[in-house]
């Protein structure tokens, strides 16, 4: 069911500093910050030859990543995103397998304009999983 690795997301306490690190120190192609209020984050995409890195910083009150940064003030890997061909079928299968789909279970439109869902980290070895429909 899961396909390619779409991105690895890193929550960062200082987005401007992280952008400089990836651009200057790591020589990566760093995109512009994008505010996504519907997700409660500002995101910067770094394009790699085989996947993307998604830098995340909280946006507004009640950001879903605020708690993570409180627990990890220096930042850290926040989630991994796998691609799926049929998000509804994936949700049905995962729920039948006992996995918890976060939120109200309905897909949101993610940063790439595609439907996304999240699976509880406690159900997958402490790893927050995002599924993006391609
Ligand atoms: C850019 C747009 C989009 C895209 O298109 O790519 C995105 O990626 S948006 C990214 C931001 N949105 C989300 O992350 C939505 C899904 N996340 C959530 O709903 C919440 O973050 C969460 C997973 C429910 C956690 O919320 P939190 O407030 O931290 O709740 P808890 O404190 O109760 O956490 C429960 C438990 O889980 C541990 N935890 C929390 N976050 C993570 C994480 N990223 N990875 C692993 N584990 C995580 C947390 O430590 C708690 O564990 P215990 O303390 O052991 O109970
Ligand atoms: Co993501």
Coordinates of N, CA, C and O and ligand atoms in Angstrom, one line a residue:
X1 N 0.8 -1.2 0.0 CA 0.0 0.0 0.0 C 0.9 1.3 0.0 O 0.7 2.1 -0.9
X2 N 1.8 1.4 1.0 CA 2.6 2.7 0.9 C 3.6 2.6 -0.2 O 4.1 1.5 -0.5
X3 N 3.8 3.8 -0.8 CA 4.7 3.8 -1.9 C 5.9 4.6 -1.6 O 6.5 4.4 -0.5
X4 N 6.3 5.6 -2.4 CA 7.5 6.4 -2.2 C 7.5 7.2 -0.9 O 6.4 7.6 -0.4
X5 N 8.7 7.5 -0.4 CA 8.8 8.4 0.7 C 8.7 9.8 0.1 O 9.5 10.2 -0.8
X6 N 7.6 10.5 0.5 CA 7.4 11.9 -0.1 C 8.3 12.9 0.6 O 8.9 13.7 -0.1
X7 N 8.3 12.9 1.9 CA 9.2 13.8 2.7 C 9.4 13.4 4.1 O 8.7 12.6 4.6
X8 N 10.5 13.9 4.6 CA 10.8 13.8 6.1 C 10.7 15.2 6.7 O 11.3 16.1 6.2
X9 N 9.9 15.3 7.7 CA 9.6 16.6 8.3 C 10.4 16.8 9.6 O 10.5 15.8 10.4
X10 N 11.0 18.0 9.7 CA 11.8 18.3 10.9 C 11.2 19.6 11.5 O 11.0 20.6 10.8
X11 N 10.8 19.5 12.8 CA 10.3 20.7 13.5 C 11.5 21.4 13.9 O 12.5 20.9 14.5
X12 N 11.5 22.8 13.7 CA 12.7 23.6 14.0 C 12.3 24.8 14.8 O 11.2 25.4 14.6
X13 N 13.1 25.1 15.8 CA 12.8 26.3 16.7 C 13.1 27.6 16.0 O 12.5 28.6 16.3
X14 N 14.0 27.6 15.0 CA 14.3 28.8 14.3 C 14.4 28.6 12.8 O 15.4 28.0 12.3
X15 N 13.3 28.9 12.1 CA 13.2 28.5 10.7 C 14.3 29.2 9.8 O 14.9 28.6 9.0
X16 N 14.5 30.5 10.1 CA 15.5 31.2 9.3 C 16.9 30.6 9.4 O 17.6 30.4 8.4
X17 N 17.2 30.2 10.7 CA 18.5 29.6 10.9 C 18.6 28.3 10.2 O 19.7 27.9 9.6
X18 N 17.6 27.5 10.3 CA 17.6 26.2 9.6 C 17.7 26.3 8.1 O 18.4 25.5 7.5
X19 N 17.1 27.3 7.6 CA 17.2 27.5 6.1 C 18.6 27.8 5.7 O 19.1 27.3 4.7
X20 N 19.3 28.7 6.5 CA 20.7 29.0 6.3 C 21.6 27.8 6.4 O 22.4 27.5 5.5
X21 N 21.3 27.0 7.4 CA 22.1 25.7 7.6 C 22.0 24.8 6.4 O 23.0 24.3 5.8
X22 N 20.8 24.6 5.9 CA 20.6 23.7 4.7 C 21.1 24.3 3.4 O 21.7 23.6 2.6
X23 N 21.0 25.7 3.3 CA 21.5 26.3 2.1 C 23.0 26.5 2.1 O 23.7 26.0 1.2
X24 N 23.5 27.0 3.2 CA 24.9 27.4 3.2 C 25.8 26.2 3.7 O 26.8 25.8 3.0
X25 N 25.4 25.6 4.8 CA 26.3 24.5 5.3 C 26.1 23.2 4.5 O 27.1 22.5 4.2
X26 N 24.8 22.9 4.1 CA 24.6 21.6 3.4 C 24.4 21.8 1.9 O 24.3 20.8 1.2
X27 N 24.4 23.0 1.4 CA 24.4 23.2 0.0 C 23.1 22.7 -0.7 O 23.2 22.3 -1.8
X28 N 22.0 22.8 0.0 CA 20.8 22.2 -0.5 C 19.9 23.3 -1.2 O 20.1 24.5 -0.9
X29 N 19.0 22.9 -2.0 CA 18.0 23.8 -2.7 C 16.9 24.0 -1.7 O 16.1 23.1 -1.4
X30 N 16.8 25.2 -1.2 CA 15.8 25.6 -0.1 C 14.8 26.5 -0.7 O 15.1 27.5 -1.3
X31 N 13.5 26.1 -0.5 CA 12.4 26.9 -1.1 C 12.0 28.0 -0.1 O 12.6 28.1 1.0
X32 N 11.0 28.8 -0.4 CA 10.6 29.9 0.4 C 9.7 29.4 1.5 O 9.0 28.4 1.4
X33 N 9.6 30.1 2.7 CA 8.6 29.8 3.7 C 7.2 29.9 3.2 O 6.9 30.8 2.4
X34 N 6.3 29.0 3.6 CA 4.9 29.0 3.2 C 4.1 28.9 4.5 O 4.2 28.0 5.2
X35 N 3.2 29.9 4.7 CA 2.4 29.8 5.9 C 1.1 29.0 5.5 O 0.5 29.2 4.5
X36 N 0.9 28.0 6.4 CA -0.3 27.1 6.2 C -1.1 27.1 7.4 O -1.1 26.2 8.2
X37 N -1.9 28.2 7.6 CA -2.7 28.3 8.8 C -3.7 27.1 9.1 O -3.9 26.8 10.2
X38 N -4.1 26.5 8.0 CA -5.0 25.3 8.2 C -4.3 24.2 8.8 O -4.9 23.3 9.4
X39 N -3.0 24.2 8.8 CA -2.2 23.1 9.4 C -1.5 23.6 10.7 O -0.8 22.9 11.3
X40 N -1.5 25.0 10.9 CA -0.9 25.5 12.1 C 0.6 25.5 12.0 O 1.3 25.4 13.0
X41 N 1.1 25.6 10.8 CA 2.6 25.6 10.6 C 3.0 26.5 9.5 O 2.2 26.9 8.6
X42 N 4.3 26.9 9.6 CA 5.0 27.5 8.4 C 5.9 26.5 7.9 O 6.6 25.8 8.8
X43 N 6.0 26.2 6.6 CA 6.8 25.1 6.1 C 7.8 25.6 5.1 O 7.5 26.6 4.3
X44 N 8.9 25.0 5.0 CA 9.9 25.3 4.0 C 10.3 23.9 3.4 O 10.6 23.0 4.2
X45 N 10.3 23.8 2.1 CA 10.6 22.5 1.5 C 12.0 22.6 0.9 O 12.4 23.6 0.3
X46 N 12.8 21.5 1.2 CA 14.1 21.4 0.7 C 14.1 20.2 -0.3 O 13.7 19.1 0.1
X47 N 14.5 20.5 -1.6 CA 14.3 19.4 -2.6 C 15.6 18.6 -2.7 O 16.7 19.2 -2.9
X48 N 15.6 17.4 -2.5 CA 16.7 16.5 -2.7 C 16.5 15.6 -3.9 O 15.4 15.5 -4.4
X49 N 17.6 14.9 -4.4 CA 17.4 14.1 -5.6 C 16.3 13.1 -5.4 O 15.7 12.7 -6.4
X50 N 16.2 12.5 -4.2 CA 15.2 11.4 -4.1 C 14.0 11.6 -3.2 O 13.2 10.7 -3.0
X51 N 14.0 12.7 -2.5 CA 12.8 13.0 -1.7 C 12.9 14.5 -1.3 O 13.6 15.3 -1.9
X52 N 12.1 14.9 -0.3 CA 12.1 16.2 0.2 C 12.3 16.3 1.7 O 11.9 15.3 2.4
X53 N 12.8 17.4 2.2 CA 12.8 17.6 3.6 C 11.9 18.8 3.8 O 11.8 19.7 3.1
X54 N 11.0 18.6 4.9 CA 10.0 19.6 5.2 C 10.4 20.2 6.5 O 10.3 19.6 7.6
X55 N 10.8 21.5 6.5 CA 11.1 22.2 7.8 C 9.8 22.8 8.3 O 9.1 23.4 7.5
X56 N 9.5 22.6 9.6 CA 8.2 23.0 10.1 C 8.5 23.9 11.3 O 9.3 23.6 12.1
X57 N 7.7 25.0 11.4 CA 7.7 25.9 12.6 C 6.3 26.2 12.9 O 5.4 26.4 12.0
X58 N 5.9 26.3 14.2 CA 4.5 26.5 14.6 C 4.0 27.9 14.0 O 4.8 28.8 14.0
X59 N 2.8 27.9 13.6 CA 2.1 29.1 13.1 C 0.8 29.3 13.9 O 0.0 28.4 13.9
X60 N 0.8 30.4 14.7 CA -0.5 30.7 15.4 C -0.6 29.9 16.7 O 0.2 29.0 16.9
X61 N -1.7 30.2 17.4 CA -2.0 29.4 18.6 C -2.5 28.1 18.3 O -3.2 27.9 17.2
X62 N -2.2 27.1 19.1 CA -2.8 25.8 18.9 C -2.2 25.0 17.8 O -2.7 24.0 17.3
X63 N -0.9 25.3 17.4 CA -0.2 24.5 16.4 C -0.1 23.1 16.9 O 0.3 22.9 18.0
X64 N -0.3 22.1 16.0 CA -0.2 20.7 16.4 C 1.3 20.3 16.7 O 1.5 19.3 17.3
X65 N 2.2 21.2 16.3 CA 3.6 20.8 16.6 C 4.2 21.6 17.8 O 5.4 21.4 18.2
X66 N 3.4 22.5 18.4 CA 3.9 23.2 19.6 C 4.3 22.3 20.7 O 5.4 22.5 21.3
X67 N 3.5 21.3 21.0 CA 3.9 20.4 22.1 C 5.2 19.7 21.8 O 6.0 19.5 22.7
X68 N 5.3 19.3 20.6 CA 6.6 18.6 20.2 C 7.8 19.5 20.4 O 8.8 19.0 21.0
X69 N 7.7 20.7 20.1 CA 8.9 21.6 20.3 C 9.1 22.0 21.7 O 10.2 22.2 22.2
X70 N 8.0 21.9 22.5 CA 8.2 22.1 24.0 C 9.0 21.0 24.6 O 9.9 21.2 25.4
X71 N 8.7 19.8 24.1 CA 9.4 18.6 24.6 C 10.8 18.5 23.9 O 11.7 17.8 24.5
X72 N 10.9 19.1 22.7 CA 12.2 19.0 22.0 C 12.6 20.4 21.6 O 12.5 20.7 20.4
X73 N 13.0 21.2 22.6 CA 13.3 22.6 22.2 C 14.4 22.9 21.2 O 14.3 23.9 20.5
X74 N 15.2 21.9 21.0 CA 16.2 22.1 19.9 C 15.7 21.6 18.5 O 16.4 21.7 17.5
X75 N 14.5 21.1 18.5 CA 13.9 20.6 17.2 C 14.1 19.1 17.2 O 14.6 18.4 18.1
X76 N 13.6 18.5 16.0 CA 13.8 17.1 15.9 C 12.9 16.6 14.7 O 12.0 17.3 14.2
X77 N 13.2 15.3 14.3 CA 12.4 14.7 13.2 C 11.0 14.6 13.7 O 10.7 14.0 14.8
X78 N 10.0 15.2 13.0 CA 8.6 15.2 13.4 C 7.7 14.2 12.8 O 7.0 13.5 13.5
X79 N 7.9 14.0 11.5 CA 7.1 12.9 10.8 C 7.7 12.5 9.5 O 8.6 13.2 9.0
X80 N 7.2 11.3 9.1 CA 7.6 10.9 7.7 C 6.4 10.8 6.9 O 5.3 10.4 7.4
X81 N 6.4 11.1 5.6 CA 5.3 11.1 4.7 C 5.5 10.0 3.6 O 6.4 10.1 2.9
X82 N 4.6 9.1 3.6 CA 4.6 8.1 2.5 C 3.5 8.4 1.5 O 2.4 9.0 1.9
X83 N 3.7 8.1 0.3 CA 2.7 8.3 -0.7 C 1.8 7.0 -0.8 O 2.2 5.9 -0.7
X84 N 0.5 7.3 -1.1 CA -0.5 6.2 -1.3 C -1.3 6.5 -2.5 O -1.5 7.7 -2.8
X85 N -1.8 5.5 -3.3 CA -2.6 5.8 -4.4 C -4.1 6.1 -4.1 O -4.7 6.9 -4.8
X86 N -4.5 5.5 -3.0 CA -5.9 5.6 -2.6 C -6.0 5.9 -1.1 O -6.0 4.9 -0.4
X87 N -6.2 7.1 -0.7 CA -6.1 7.5 0.7 C -7.3 6.9 1.4 O -7.2 6.4 2.6
X88 N -8.5 6.9 0.8 CA -9.7 6.4 1.5 C -9.5 4.9 1.7 O -9.8 4.4 2.8
X89 N -9.0 4.2 0.7 CA -8.8 2.7 0.9 C -7.8 2.4 2.0 O -7.9 1.5 2.8
X90 N -6.7 3.3 2.0 CA -5.7 3.1 3.0 C -6.2 3.3 4.4 O -6.0 2.6 5.3
X91 N -7.1 4.4 4.5 CA -7.7 4.7 5.8 C -8.5 3.5 6.3 O -8.4 3.1 7.5
X92 N -9.3 3.0 5.4 CA -10.2 1.9 5.8 C -9.4 0.6 6.2 O -9.6 0.0 7.3
X93 N -8.3 0.4 5.5 CA -7.5 -0.8 5.8 C -6.8 -0.6 7.1 O -6.8 -1.5 8.0
X94 N -6.3 0.6 7.3 CA -5.5 0.9 8.6 C -6.4 0.8 9.8 O -6.0 0.3 10.8
X95 N -7.6 1.4 9.7 CA -8.5 1.3 10.8 C -8.9 -0.1 11.1 O -9.0 -0.5 12.2
X96 N -9.1 -0.9 10.0 CA -9.4 -2.3 10.2 C -8.3 -3.0 11.0 O -8.5 -4.0 11.7
X97 N -7.1 -2.5 10.8 CA -5.9 -3.1 11.4 C -5.7 -2.5 12.8 O -4.7 -2.8 13.5
X98 N -6.6 -1.6 13.2 CA -6.6 -1.0 14.6 C -5.7 0.2 14.7 O -5.5 0.7 15.8
X99 N -5.3 0.8 13.6 CA -4.5 2.0 13.7 C -5.4 3.2 13.9 O -6.6 3.2 13.4
X100 N -4.9 4.2 14.6 CA -5.7 5.4 14.8 C -5.4 6.5 13.8 O -4.2 6.8 13.6
X101 N -6.4 6.9 13.1 CA -6.2 8.1 12.2 C -6.5 9.3 12.9 O -7.5 9.4 13.6
X102 N -5.6 10.3 12.9 CA -5.7 11.5 13.7 C -6.8 12.5 13.2 O -7.2 12.4 12.0
X103 N -7.2 13.4 14.1 CA -8.2 14.4 13.7 C -9.5 13.7 13.6 O -9.8 12.7 14.3
X104 N -10.4 14.3 12.7 CA -11.7 13.7 12.6 C -11.7 12.6 11.5 O -12.7 12.1 11.1
X105 N -10.5 12.2 11.1 CA -10.4 11.1 10.1 C -10.6 11.5 8.7 O -10.3 10.7 7.8
X106 N -11.0 12.8 8.5 CA -11.2 13.2 7.1 C -9.9 13.9 6.6 O -9.2 14.6 7.3
X107 N -9.5 13.6 5.4 CA -8.3 14.1 4.8 C -8.3 15.6 4.8 O -9.4 16.3 4.6
X108 N -7.1 16.2 5.0 CA -6.9 17.7 4.8 C -6.1 17.8 3.5 O -5.5 16.9 3.1
X109 N -6.1 19.0 2.9 CA -5.3 19.2 1.7 C -3.9 19.7 2.3 O -3.8 20.7 3.0
X110 N -2.9 19.0 1.9 CA -1.6 19.2 2.4 C -0.8 20.3 1.6 O -1.4 21.0 0.7
X111 N 0.5 20.4 1.9 CA 1.3 21.5 1.3 C 1.4 21.3 -0.2 O 1.8 22.3 -1.0
X112 N 1.2 20.1 -0.7 CA 1.4 19.9 -2.2 C 0.0 19.9 -2.9 O -0.1 19.5 -4.0
X113 N -1.0 20.3 -2.1 CA -2.4 20.4 -2.8 C -3.0 19.0 -2.9 O -4.0 18.9 -3.6
X114 N -2.5 18.1 -2.2 CA -3.0 16.7 -2.2 C -3.6 16.4 -0.9 O -3.2 16.9 0.2
X115 N -4.6 15.4 -0.8 CA -5.2 15.0 0.5 C -4.2 14.3 1.3 O -3.4 13.4 0.8
X116 N -4.2 14.6 2.6 CA -3.2 13.9 3.5 C -4.0 13.5 4.8 O -5.0 14.1 5.2
X117 N -3.5 12.4 5.4 CA -4.0 12.0 6.7 C -2.7 11.7 7.6 O -1.6 11.4 7.1
X118 N -3.0 11.7 8.9 CA -1.9 11.3 9.8 C -2.3 10.1 10.7 O -3.5 10.0 11.1
X119 N -1.3 9.3 11.0 CA -1.5 8.1 11.9 C -0.8 8.3 13.2 O 0.3 8.9 13.3
X120 N -1.4 7.9 14.3 CA -0.9 8.2 15.6 C 0.5 7.6 15.8 O 0.7 6.4 15.5
X121 N 1.4 8.3 16.3 CA 2.8 7.8 16.5 C 2.9 6.6 17.4 O 3.7 5.7 17.2
X122 N 2.0 6.5 18.4 CA 2.1 5.4 19.3 C 1.7 4.1 18.6 O 1.9 3.0 19.2
X123 N 1.1 4.2 17.5 CA 0.7 2.9 16.8 C 1.8 2.5 15.8 O 1.7 1.4 15.2
X124 N 2.8 3.3 15.6 CA 3.8 3.0 14.6 C 5.2 3.3 15.2 O 6.0 4.1 14.7
X125 N 5.5 2.6 16.3 CA 6.9 2.6 16.9 C 7.4 4.0 17.2 O 8.5 4.3 17.0
X126 N 6.4 4.9 17.6 CA 6.8 6.2 18.1 C 7.1 7.1 16.9 O 7.7 8.2 17.0
X127 N 6.6 6.7 15.7 CA 6.8 7.5 14.5 C 5.5 8.1 14.0 O 4.6 7.3 13.6
X128 N 5.4 9.4 13.9 CA 4.2 10.0 13.3 C 4.3 9.8 11.8 O 5.3 10.2 11.2
X129 N 3.2 9.2 11.3 CA 3.2 8.9 9.8 C 2.1 9.8 9.1 O 1.0 9.9 9.6
X130 N 2.5 10.4 8.1 CA 1.6 11.1 7.2 C 1.5 10.4 5.9 O 2.5 9.8 5.4
X131 N 0.2 10.2 5.4 CA 0.0 9.6 4.1 C -0.5 10.7 3.2 O -1.4 11.5 3.5
X132 N 0.1 10.7 2.0 CA -0.3 11.7 1.0 C -0.8 11.0 -0.3 O -0.1 10.1 -0.8
X133 N -1.9 11.3 -0.7 CA -2.5 10.6 -2.0 C -1.8 11.2 -3.2 O -1.8 12.5 -3.3
X134 N -1.3 10.4 -4.1 CA -0.7 10.9 -5.3 C -1.6 10.8 -6.5 O -2.6 10.1 -6.4
Ligands
LIG1 C1 2.9 21.1 5.9 C2 1.5 20.6 5.7 C3 1.4 19.1 5.9 C4 2.1 18.4 4.7 O1 1.4 18.5 3.7 O2 3.2 17.8 4.8 C5 2.1 18.7 7.2 O3 3.0 17.9 7.4 S1 1.3 19.5 8.6 C6 2.3 18.9 10.0 C7 1.7 19.4 11.3 N1 0.4 18.6 11.6 C8 0.4 17.5 12.2 O4 1.4 17.0 12.7 C9 -0.9 16.8 12.4 C10 -0.9 15.5 13.1 N2 -0.3 15.7 14.4 C11 -1.1 15.7 15.5 O5 -2.3 15.6 15.5 C12 -0.3 15.9 16.8 O6 1.0 16.4 16.6 C13 -0.2 14.6 17.7 C14 0.6 13.5 16.9 C15 -1.6 14.1 18.1 C16 0.6 14.9 18.9 O7 0.1 16.1 19.5 P1 0.6 16.5 21.0 O8 -0.1 17.8 21.3 O9 2.1 16.5 21.0 O10 -0.1 15.4 21.8 P2 0.5 14.6 23.0 O11 1.4 15.4 23.8 O12 -0.7 14.0 23.7 O13 1.3 13.4 22.3 C17 0.9 12.1 22.4 C18 2.1 11.2 22.5 O14 2.7 11.3 21.2 C19 4.0 11.8 21.3 N3 4.3 12.6 20.1 C20 3.8 13.8 19.8 N4 4.2 14.2 18.6 C21 5.0 13.2 18.1 C22 5.8 13.0 17.0 N5 5.8 14.0 16.0 N6 6.5 11.9 16.8 C23 6.5 10.9 17.8 N7 5.8 11.0 18.9 C24 5.1 12.2 19.1 C25 4.1 12.6 22.5 O15 5.4 12.7 23.0 C26 3.2 11.8 23.4 O16 3.9 10.6 23.9 P3 4.0 10.3 25.4 O17 4.5 11.6 26.1 O18 4.9 9.1 25.5 O19 2.5 10.0 25.8
LIG2 CO1 4.3 16.7 6.2

